[in-house]
Tab-separated table of C-alpha atoms and ligand atoms in Angstrom:
chain	number	residue	atom	x	y	z
A	1	MET	CA	201.924	-40.716	33.571
A	2	THR	CA	203.576	-38.609	32.173
A	3	GLU	CA	205.823	-39.994	29.336
A	4	LYS	CA	209.409	-39.377	30.338
A	5	THR	CA	210.525	-36.499	27.000
A	6	ILE	CA	214.034	-37.352	25.669
A	7	ASP	CA	215.886	-33.842	24.713
A	8	LEU	CA	218.867	-34.748	22.561
A	9	ARG	CA	218.830	-31.394	20.933
A	10	SER	CA	221.837	-30.516	22.875
A	11	ASP	CA	224.109	-31.239	25.746
A	12	THR	CA	223.589	-27.416	26.500
A	13	VAL	CA	219.581	-28.654	28.026
A	14	THR	CA	220.694	-30.779	31.113
A	15	HIS	CA	219.491	-29.244	34.578
A	16	PRO	CA	221.536	-29.046	37.788
A	17	THR	CA	222.691	-32.399	39.742
A	18	GLU	CA	221.173	-32.099	43.046
A	19	ASP	CA	224.644	-32.059	44.338
A	20	MET	CA	224.923	-29.022	41.983
A	21	ARG	CA	222.210	-27.160	43.949
A	22	LYS	CA	223.287	-27.692	46.724
A	23	ALA	CA	226.494	-26.404	46.394
A	24	MET	CA	225.204	-23.715	44.937
A	25	ALA	CA	222.942	-22.957	47.665
A	26	SER	CA	225.736	-23.309	50.417
A	27	ALA	CA	228.213	-21.178	48.369
A	28	PRO	CA	230.446	-19.100	49.774
A	29	VAL	CA	230.347	-16.069	47.306
A	30	GLY	CA	232.148	-11.687	47.009
A	31	ASP	CA	231.988	-9.581	44.304
A	32	ASP	CA	233.757	-10.878	41.857
A	33	VAL	CA	234.625	-7.667	39.840
A	34	PHE	CA	237.215	-6.960	42.499
A	35	GLY	CA	238.141	-10.502	42.754
A	36	GLU	CA	237.074	-11.359	46.123
A	37	ASP	CA	234.426	-14.754	45.241
A	38	PRO	CA	236.053	-17.122	46.992
A	39	THR	CA	234.161	-19.310	45.001
A	40	VAL	CA	234.944	-18.175	41.557
A	41	ASN	CA	238.211	-18.540	42.558
A	42	ARG	CA	238.577	-21.371	43.671
A	43	LEU	CA	237.060	-22.553	40.287
A	44	GLU	CA	239.395	-20.084	38.063
A	45	ALA	CA	242.077	-22.291	40.862
A	46	MET	CA	241.343	-24.989	40.028
A	47	THR	CA	240.307	-25.591	36.419
A	48	ALA	CA	243.987	-23.645	35.727
A	49	ASP	CA	245.415	-26.445	37.560
A	50	LEU	CA	243.277	-29.498	35.181
A	51	LEU	CA	244.835	-27.890	31.871
A	52	GLY	CA	247.770	-27.007	33.321
A	53	LYS	CA	248.071	-23.437	32.733
A	54	GLU	CA	248.785	-20.457	35.053
A	55	ALA	CA	245.280	-18.009	35.248
A	56	ALA	CA	241.723	-19.045	34.157
A	57	LEU	CA	238.218	-17.030	34.141
A	58	PHE	CA	235.578	-17.961	34.913
A	59	VAL	CA	233.180	-15.904	31.654
A	60	SER	CA	229.013	-16.327	31.242
A	61	SER	CA	229.566	-18.533	28.187
A	62	GLY	CA	231.626	-20.071	25.076
A	63	THR	CA	230.468	-17.382	22.496
A	64	MET	CA	231.598	-14.758	25.674
A	65	GLY	CA	234.978	-17.375	25.997
A	66	ASN	CA	236.565	-17.857	22.122
A	67	LEU	CA	235.498	-13.733	22.272
A	68	ALA	CA	237.462	-12.407	25.781
A	69	SER	CA	240.294	-15.408	24.443
A	70	VAL	CA	240.351	-14.153	20.657
A	71	LEU	CA	240.277	-10.681	21.507
A	72	SER	CA	242.837	-10.966	23.864
A	73	HIS	CA	245.257	-11.930	21.350
A	74	CYS	CA	243.785	-9.770	18.264
A	75	GLY	CA	243.742	-5.684	18.040
A	76	ARG	CA	241.631	-4.544	15.419
A	77	GLY	CA	243.175	-5.018	11.790
A	78	ASP	CA	244.893	-8.121	12.848
A	79	GLU	CA	244.167	-11.380	11.707
A	80	MET	CA	242.265	-14.701	12.884
A	81	ILE	CA	243.108	-17.956	10.770
A	82	LEU	CA	240.396	-21.210	12.310
A	83	GLY	CA	237.887	-23.079	9.964
A	84	ASP	CA	235.520	-22.613	7.233
A	85	HIS	CA	232.966	-24.997	10.487
A	86	SER	CA	233.907	-23.817	13.212
A	87	HIS	CA	231.794	-22.424	15.780
A	88	ILE	CA	233.507	-19.520	15.992
A	89	PHE	CA	233.559	-18.220	12.214
A	90	THR	CA	229.853	-20.360	11.403
A	91	ALA	CA	228.020	-19.903	14.284
A	92	GLU	CA	228.715	-16.617	16.595
A	93	GLN	CA	227.383	-13.714	14.911
A	94	GLY	CA	231.243	-13.175	13.909
A	95	GLY	CA	231.479	-11.800	17.139
A	96	THR	CA	235.265	-11.582	16.658
A	97	ALA	CA	234.877	-9.280	13.177
A	98	ALA	CA	231.564	-7.138	14.729
A	99	LEU	CA	233.366	-6.190	18.220
A	100	GLY	CA	236.964	-6.612	17.465
A	101	GLY	CA	237.742	-5.838	14.167
A	102	VAL	CA	239.466	-8.996	13.522
A	103	PHE	CA	239.745	-10.390	10.242
A	104	PRO	CA	238.602	-14.085	9.608
A	105	ARG	CA	240.748	-16.802	7.077
A	106	PRO	CA	238.601	-19.081	6.894
A	107	LEU	CA	240.195	-22.147	5.752
A	108	PRO	CA	238.205	-26.157	4.530
A	109	THR	CA	237.615	-28.202	7.662
A	110	ARG	CA	238.673	-32.136	6.968
A	111	PRO	CA	236.531	-33.947	8.026
A	112	ASP	CA	238.196	-35.331	10.714
A	113	GLY	CA	237.601	-31.688	11.984
A	114	THR	CA	242.137	-30.283	10.662
A	115	LEU	CA	243.215	-27.791	9.304
A	116	ASP	CA	245.250	-28.958	6.812
A	117	LEU	CA	248.481	-27.414	8.502
A	118	ASP	CA	250.873	-26.599	5.681
A	119	LEU	CA	247.548	-24.718	4.287
A	120	VAL	CA	247.885	-22.409	7.800
A	121	VAL	CA	251.663	-21.783	6.651
A	122	GLU	CA	250.718	-21.099	3.619
A	123	SER	CA	248.178	-18.514	4.826
A	124	ILE	CA	250.195	-17.087	7.494
A	125	ARG	CA	250.651	-12.814	5.898
A	126	PRO	CA	254.627	-11.861	4.818
A	127	ASP	CA	254.955	-8.454	6.165
A	128	ASN	CA	253.779	-6.507	3.876
A	129	GLU	CA	251.571	-2.788	4.252
A	130	HIS	CA	248.927	-4.210	1.868
A	131	TYR	CA	248.151	-6.982	4.242
A	132	PRO	CA	246.609	-7.531	7.809
A	133	ARG	CA	248.865	-9.530	10.378
A	134	THR	CA	248.619	-13.517	11.189
A	135	ARG	CA	247.985	-13.754	15.075
A	136	LEU	CA	245.855	-16.212	15.482
A	137	LEU	CA	244.869	-19.579	15.063
A	138	ALA	CA	242.071	-21.285	16.487
A	139	ILE	CA	241.339	-24.548	16.194
A	140	GLU	CA	237.867	-26.714	17.873
A	141	ASN	CA	238.224	-30.166	19.846
A	142	THR	CA	236.199	-31.452	20.051
A	143	HIS	CA	235.129	-30.378	16.521
A	144	ASN	CA	231.091	-30.350	16.822
A	145	ARG	CA	230.215	-30.449	12.289
A	146	SER	CA	232.553	-33.157	12.389
A	147	GLY	CA	230.000	-35.301	14.313
A	148	GLY	CA	232.072	-34.350	17.736
A	149	ARG	CA	235.569	-36.696	16.825
A	150	CYS	CA	238.193	-35.992	18.427
A	151	LEU	CA	241.395	-34.328	17.779
A	152	PRO	CA	244.286	-35.922	18.842
A	153	VAL	CA	247.637	-34.564	20.743
A	154	GLU	CA	250.221	-35.435	18.135
A	155	TYR	CA	247.382	-32.561	16.037
A	156	MET	CA	247.256	-30.736	19.032
A	157	ASP	CA	250.851	-30.343	19.630
A	158	ALA	CA	251.455	-29.734	15.743
A	159	ALA	CA	249.138	-26.816	15.598
A	160	GLY	CA	250.877	-24.810	18.892
A	161	ASN	CA	253.915	-25.381	16.893
A	162	THR	CA	253.507	-24.851	13.586
A	163	ALA	CA	251.759	-21.162	15.164
A	164	HIS	CA	254.863	-20.602	18.006
A	165	ASN	CA	256.367	-21.005	15.170
A	166	HIS	CA	254.792	-18.675	13.145
A	167	GLY	CA	254.687	-16.331	15.875
A	168	LEU	CA	251.136	-16.889	16.343
A	169	LYS	CA	249.080	-17.814	19.339
A	170	LEU	CA	247.509	-21.125	19.390
A	171	HIS	CA	243.506	-20.422	20.716
A	172	VAL	CA	241.462	-24.023	21.452
A	173	ASP	CA	237.592	-24.318	21.581
A	174	GLY	CA	237.239	-25.976	23.386
A	175	ALA	CA	233.660	-26.342	24.950
A	176	ARG	CA	233.662	-29.478	24.752
A	177	LEU	CA	237.465	-30.275	25.560
A	178	TRP	CA	236.177	-32.438	28.153
A	179	ASN	CA	234.601	-35.244	25.598
A	180	ALA	CA	237.638	-35.474	23.593
A	181	ALA	CA	240.413	-36.265	27.309
A	182	VAL	CA	237.507	-38.933	27.804
A	183	ALA	CA	237.111	-40.497	24.590
A	184	LEU	CA	240.716	-40.457	23.405
A	185	ASN	CA	241.396	-41.014	27.297
A	186	VAL	CA	244.082	-38.464	27.972
A	187	ALA	CA	244.391	-35.580	30.677
A	188	PRO	CA	242.702	-32.538	29.345
A	189	ALA	CA	246.143	-30.215	30.421
A	190	ARG	CA	248.324	-32.832	27.891
A	191	LEU	CA	246.076	-32.058	24.880
A	192	VAL	CA	245.827	-27.746	25.362
A	193	GLN	CA	250.105	-28.719	26.505
A	194	GLU	CA	251.386	-26.356	23.594
A	195	ALA	CA	248.073	-23.855	23.347
A	196	ASP	CA	248.058	-20.267	24.701
A	197	SER	CA	244.144	-19.988	25.628
A	198	VAL	CA	241.836	-22.512	24.966
A	199	SER	CA	238.582	-21.635	26.769
A	200	VAL	CA	235.371	-25.543	27.946
A	201	CYS	CA	231.616	-25.465	28.841
A	202	LEU	CA	230.929	-25.731	31.636
A	203	SER	CA	227.173	-25.932	30.741
A	204	LYS	CA	227.755	-28.377	27.753
A	205	GLY	CA	228.384	-32.284	28.646
A	206	LEU	CA	229.157	-31.709	32.394
A	207	GLY	CA	225.475	-30.715	33.653
A	208	ALA	CA	226.241	-27.623	35.296
A	209	PRO	CA	223.697	-24.124	35.193
A	210	VAL	CA	225.753	-21.830	33.201
A	211	GLY	CA	229.154	-20.400	32.293
A	212	SER	CA	232.865	-21.494	30.690
A	213	VAL	CA	235.613	-20.849	32.060
A	214	ILE	CA	239.198	-19.651	30.102
A	215	VAL	CA	242.484	-20.352	30.456
A	216	GLY	CA	245.986	-18.903	29.608
A	217	ASP	CA	248.734	-17.303	30.839
A	218	ALA	CA	248.956	-14.651	33.444
A	219	ASP	CA	249.661	-11.678	31.220
A	220	PHE	CA	246.585	-13.068	28.939
A	221	ILE	CA	244.283	-13.286	31.685
A	222	GLY	CA	244.487	-10.114	32.854
A	223	ARG	CA	244.402	-9.018	29.238
A	224	ALA	CA	240.959	-10.992	28.805
A	225	ARG	CA	240.136	-9.719	32.599
A	226	ARG	CA	239.154	-6.141	31.108
A	227	MET	CA	237.660	-7.948	27.491
A	228	ARG	CA	235.140	-9.529	29.829
A	229	LYS	CA	234.597	-5.901	31.713
A	230	VAL	CA	233.176	-4.345	28.583
A	231	LEU	CA	231.409	-7.239	27.527
A	232	GLY	CA	229.541	-6.892	30.545
A	233	GLY	CA	230.511	-9.880	31.463
A	234	GLY	CA	231.689	-8.582	35.427
A	235	THR	CA	228.949	-10.148	37.334
A	236	ARG	CA	229.203	-9.629	40.979
A	237	GLN	CA	228.315	-12.709	42.924
A	238	ALA	CA	229.280	-15.161	40.169
A	239	GLY	CA	229.846	-18.112	43.354
A	240	ILE	CA	225.976	-18.953	43.620
A	241	ILE	CA	226.676	-20.603	39.243
A	242	ALA	CA	230.637	-20.961	40.379
A	243	ALA	CA	229.849	-23.545	42.495
A	244	ALA	CA	228.103	-25.786	40.378
A	245	GLY	CA	231.520	-25.618	37.909
A	246	ILE	CA	233.067	-26.807	40.623
A	247	VAL	CA	230.764	-30.162	40.978
A	248	ALA	CA	230.355	-29.836	36.517
A	249	ILE	CA	234.560	-30.610	36.963
A	250	THR	CA	234.713	-32.844	39.943
A	251	GLU	CA	231.726	-35.177	39.558
A	252	MET	CA	231.166	-35.354	36.150
A	253	ILE	CA	233.718	-35.344	33.869
A	254	GLU	CA	234.694	-39.306	34.085
A	255	ARG	CA	230.860	-40.371	33.443
A	256	LEU	CA	230.702	-38.792	29.504
A	257	ALA	CA	231.565	-41.872	29.140
A	258	ASP	CA	228.007	-42.877	29.537
A	259	ASP	CA	227.214	-40.685	27.306
A	260	HIS	CA	229.743	-42.146	24.648
A	261	VAL	CA	228.503	-45.320	24.438
A	262	ASN	CA	224.600	-43.943	24.022
A	263	ALA	CA	225.561	-42.244	21.252
A	264	ARG	CA	226.938	-44.800	19.108
A	265	LYS	CA	224.388	-46.939	20.623
A	266	LEU	CA	221.796	-44.380	18.743
A	267	ALA	CA	224.466	-43.959	15.651
A	268	GLU	CA	224.931	-48.132	15.491
A	269	GLY	CA	220.656	-48.740	15.515
A	270	LEU	CA	220.081	-45.491	12.881
A	271	ALA	CA	223.055	-46.399	10.803
A	272	LYS	CA	220.498	-49.849	10.470
A	273	MET	CA	217.440	-48.167	9.517
A	274	ASP	CA	216.509	-47.892	6.179
A	275	GLY	CA	216.576	-44.230	4.359
A	276	ILE	CA	219.370	-42.909	6.804
A	277	PHE	CA	223.150	-42.816	6.350
A	278	VAL	CA	224.868	-42.612	9.968
A	279	ASP	CA	229.236	-42.007	9.320
A	280	LEU	CA	229.700	-44.434	11.684
A	281	GLU	CA	233.503	-43.169	12.640
A	282	SER	CA	232.589	-40.052	12.663
A	283	VAL	CA	231.011	-40.940	16.052
A	284	GLN	CA	233.333	-40.988	18.739
A	285	THR	CA	231.570	-38.779	21.456
A	286	ASP	CA	228.304	-37.583	22.595
A	287	ILE	CA	227.125	-36.232	18.652
A	288	VAL	CA	225.701	-37.743	16.308
A	289	TYR	CA	225.081	-36.742	12.917
A	290	PHE	CA	223.284	-38.618	10.380
A	291	GLU	CA	221.864	-37.756	6.824
A	292	LEU	CA	218.454	-39.144	5.756
A	293	ARG	CA	218.378	-40.446	2.235
A	294	ARG	CA	214.182	-40.440	1.250
A	295	ASP	CA	211.606	-39.262	-1.184
A	296	ASP	CA	208.658	-39.912	1.179
A	297	ILE	CA	209.701	-37.318	4.438
A	298	THR	CA	211.957	-34.621	4.790
A	299	PRO	CA	214.789	-34.407	8.231
A	300	ALA	CA	211.244	-31.146	9.656
A	301	GLN	CA	208.898	-34.154	9.308
A	302	LEU	CA	211.268	-36.895	11.042
A	303	SER	CA	211.603	-34.176	14.338
A	304	ALA	CA	207.366	-32.911	14.394
A	305	GLY	CA	207.153	-36.923	14.332
A	306	LEU	CA	209.574	-37.910	16.927
A	307	LYS	CA	208.483	-34.491	18.600
A	308	GLU	CA	205.068	-36.515	18.574
A	309	SER	CA	206.736	-39.516	21.072
A	310	ASN	CA	208.441	-37.174	23.122
A	311	VAL	CA	211.919	-37.338	21.293
A	312	LEU	CA	213.602	-34.339	21.168
A	313	LEU	CA	216.209	-33.556	18.638
A	314	ASN	CA	216.672	-31.108	15.837
A	315	PRO	CA	217.440	-30.562	12.103
A	316	THR	CA	220.616	-28.828	10.584
A	317	GLY	CA	220.019	-27.694	7.329
A	318	GLY	CA	219.686	-30.237	3.593
A	319	ASN	CA	219.137	-33.895	4.484
A	320	LEU	CA	221.253	-33.568	8.269
A	321	LEU	CA	220.343	-33.791	11.370
A	322	ARG	CA	222.117	-33.888	14.864
A	323	ALA	CA	221.321	-35.626	18.222
A	324	VAL	CA	223.413	-34.921	20.970
A	325	THR	CA	223.157	-37.618	24.026
A	326	ASN	CA	223.532	-36.170	27.683
A	327	LEU	CA	222.773	-36.511	31.501
A	328	SER	CA	219.407	-36.969	31.151
A	329	VAL	CA	219.319	-39.783	28.720
A	330	SER	CA	219.605	-43.497	29.425
A	331	SER	CA	220.638	-46.149	27.565
A	332	ALA	CA	216.977	-47.438	27.836
A	333	ASP	CA	215.965	-43.963	26.658
A	334	ILE	CA	218.066	-44.586	23.733
A	335	ASP	CA	215.655	-48.320	22.964
A	336	ARG	CA	212.433	-45.478	22.765
A	337	THR	CA	214.078	-43.282	20.275
A	338	LEU	CA	214.788	-45.888	18.518
A	339	ASP	CA	211.250	-47.253	18.467
A	340	ALA	CA	210.182	-43.575	17.895
A	341	PHE	CA	212.257	-43.683	14.663
A	342	ALA	CA	211.588	-47.479	13.492
A	343	ARG	CA	207.738	-46.307	13.833
A	344	VAL	CA	207.604	-42.546	11.785
A	345	LEU	CA	209.979	-43.905	9.722
A	346	ASP	CA	207.821	-47.081	8.687
A	347	SER	CA	204.448	-45.037	8.319
A	348	GLY	CA	206.184	-42.863	6.055
A	349	THR	CA	204.581	-39.670	7.046
A	350	GLY	CA	206.707	-37.878	9.899
A	351	ALA	CA	204.278	-34.894	10.908
A	352	ALA	CA	203.236	-31.811	9.476
A	353	GLY	CA	206.987	-30.052	10.491
A	354	ASP	CA	208.123	-26.339	9.639
A	355	ASP	CA	211.007	-26.141	7.730
A	356	ALA	CA	212.858	-24.205	10.392
A	357	VAL	CA	216.477	-25.379	10.768
A	358	VAL	CA	218.797	-25.337	14.445
A	359	TYR	CA	222.051	-24.784	14.003
A	360	GLY	CA	223.813	-27.918	15.803
B	1	LIG	N1	227.360	-24.877	20.406
B	1	LIG	C1	225.586	-25.095	21.012
B	1	LIG	C2	224.483	-24.794	19.752
B	1	LIG	O1	225.601	-23.214	19.645
B	1	LIG	C3	224.910	-24.663	18.530
B	1	LIG	C4	225.432	-26.211	20.888
B	1	LIG	O2	224.291	-27.326	21.164
B	1	LIG	O3	226.007	-28.221	20.015
B	1	LIG	N2	232.324	-23.772	21.043
B	1	LIG	C5	231.501	-25.108	20.298
B	1	LIG	C6	231.762	-25.972	19.471
B	1	LIG	C7	229.777	-25.001	20.249
B	1	LIG	O4	229.914	-25.793	20.183
B	1	LIG	C8	229.249	-24.074	21.212
B	1	LIG	C9	228.149	-23.752	21.829
B	1	LIG	C10	230.066	-22.501	21.764
B	1	LIG	C11	231.634	-22.607	21.274
B	1	LIG	C12	229.230	-21.623	22.188
B	1	LIG	O5	228.821	-21.916	23.831
B	1	LIG	P1	227.480	-20.842	24.560
B	1	LIG	O6	226.613	-22.120	23.775
B	1	LIG	O7	228.282	-21.493	25.923
B	1	LIG	O8	227.892	-20.025	23.953
């Protein structure tokens, strides 16, 4: 029997569950550009409700969700304040600037994934013909590059209040907001109570094959719907994929707790190994960033060595690697992963690995 591959490269690698496939096969559909797909409409209504907002829009990806949101809040030449380690700033091709002319104002991301809100206020431009108009503050929860850390309710509220007190809107990249809600034991709606827009992913920890949803007030969603169309994201019988999204938000949120337990187990196991450093405090959800502190093996060699034991994960630059637990990874798989690490590190050679770095 071939050994199972344990895929820790991301929580995006999962395949749809049986329930999702069944729902997809029997989903009632219509033309969603006409607003006539009952399954898309249902997914949008359910997600708006879950996040406590007036309206929602089904989009193809997290990147499209962020892009359509930012471009619906800002016009060309407007400025957006965001973190220098945020996904929007680091890993979306600068699309908000390239396609929408939105000027990014990156501020230092603190280790816990937050921005210093006093610095946000200082960075807001006064009304002056030399400056762009600052329109938007964007934050990320959970914060990927900070190890999947959760931004707590108090910070989310404070960010919203800070933005609103200065005439800005607040956008939340909530690709993994579900993980934050489960880890913090708080309703997703409560976390984003002060946000003007939120983008949530269905195809990360929740296991759906495709899709994200953005939420906000009806006026914002009206603009975002136009924006989605010009970005080429107006799709037709999209209920086929939205059906899996409905299963994702009804059946798959609570089980994220299992991914968090597995990530913790992996992190604690790795922390005991010679030459591996993990900041255990950073491991709050499904993401484990760790540092390789060895002279005899590089991150690329380590991941190539693990691959020979059918364990996949990504070097993400410098000495860092990232592992993300997910639906397809069990507690027993974590034991096998730790054994594979021990073997590769003991041999001290890994395998010939290229130096390719995958963004994580
Ligand atoms: N993140 C992916 C890669 O791009 C790194 C991953 O494997 O983590 N916001 C956040 C916080 C994200 O982590 C991602 C994807 C996105 C937005 C974009 O989502 P997609 O990939 O659906 O466009």
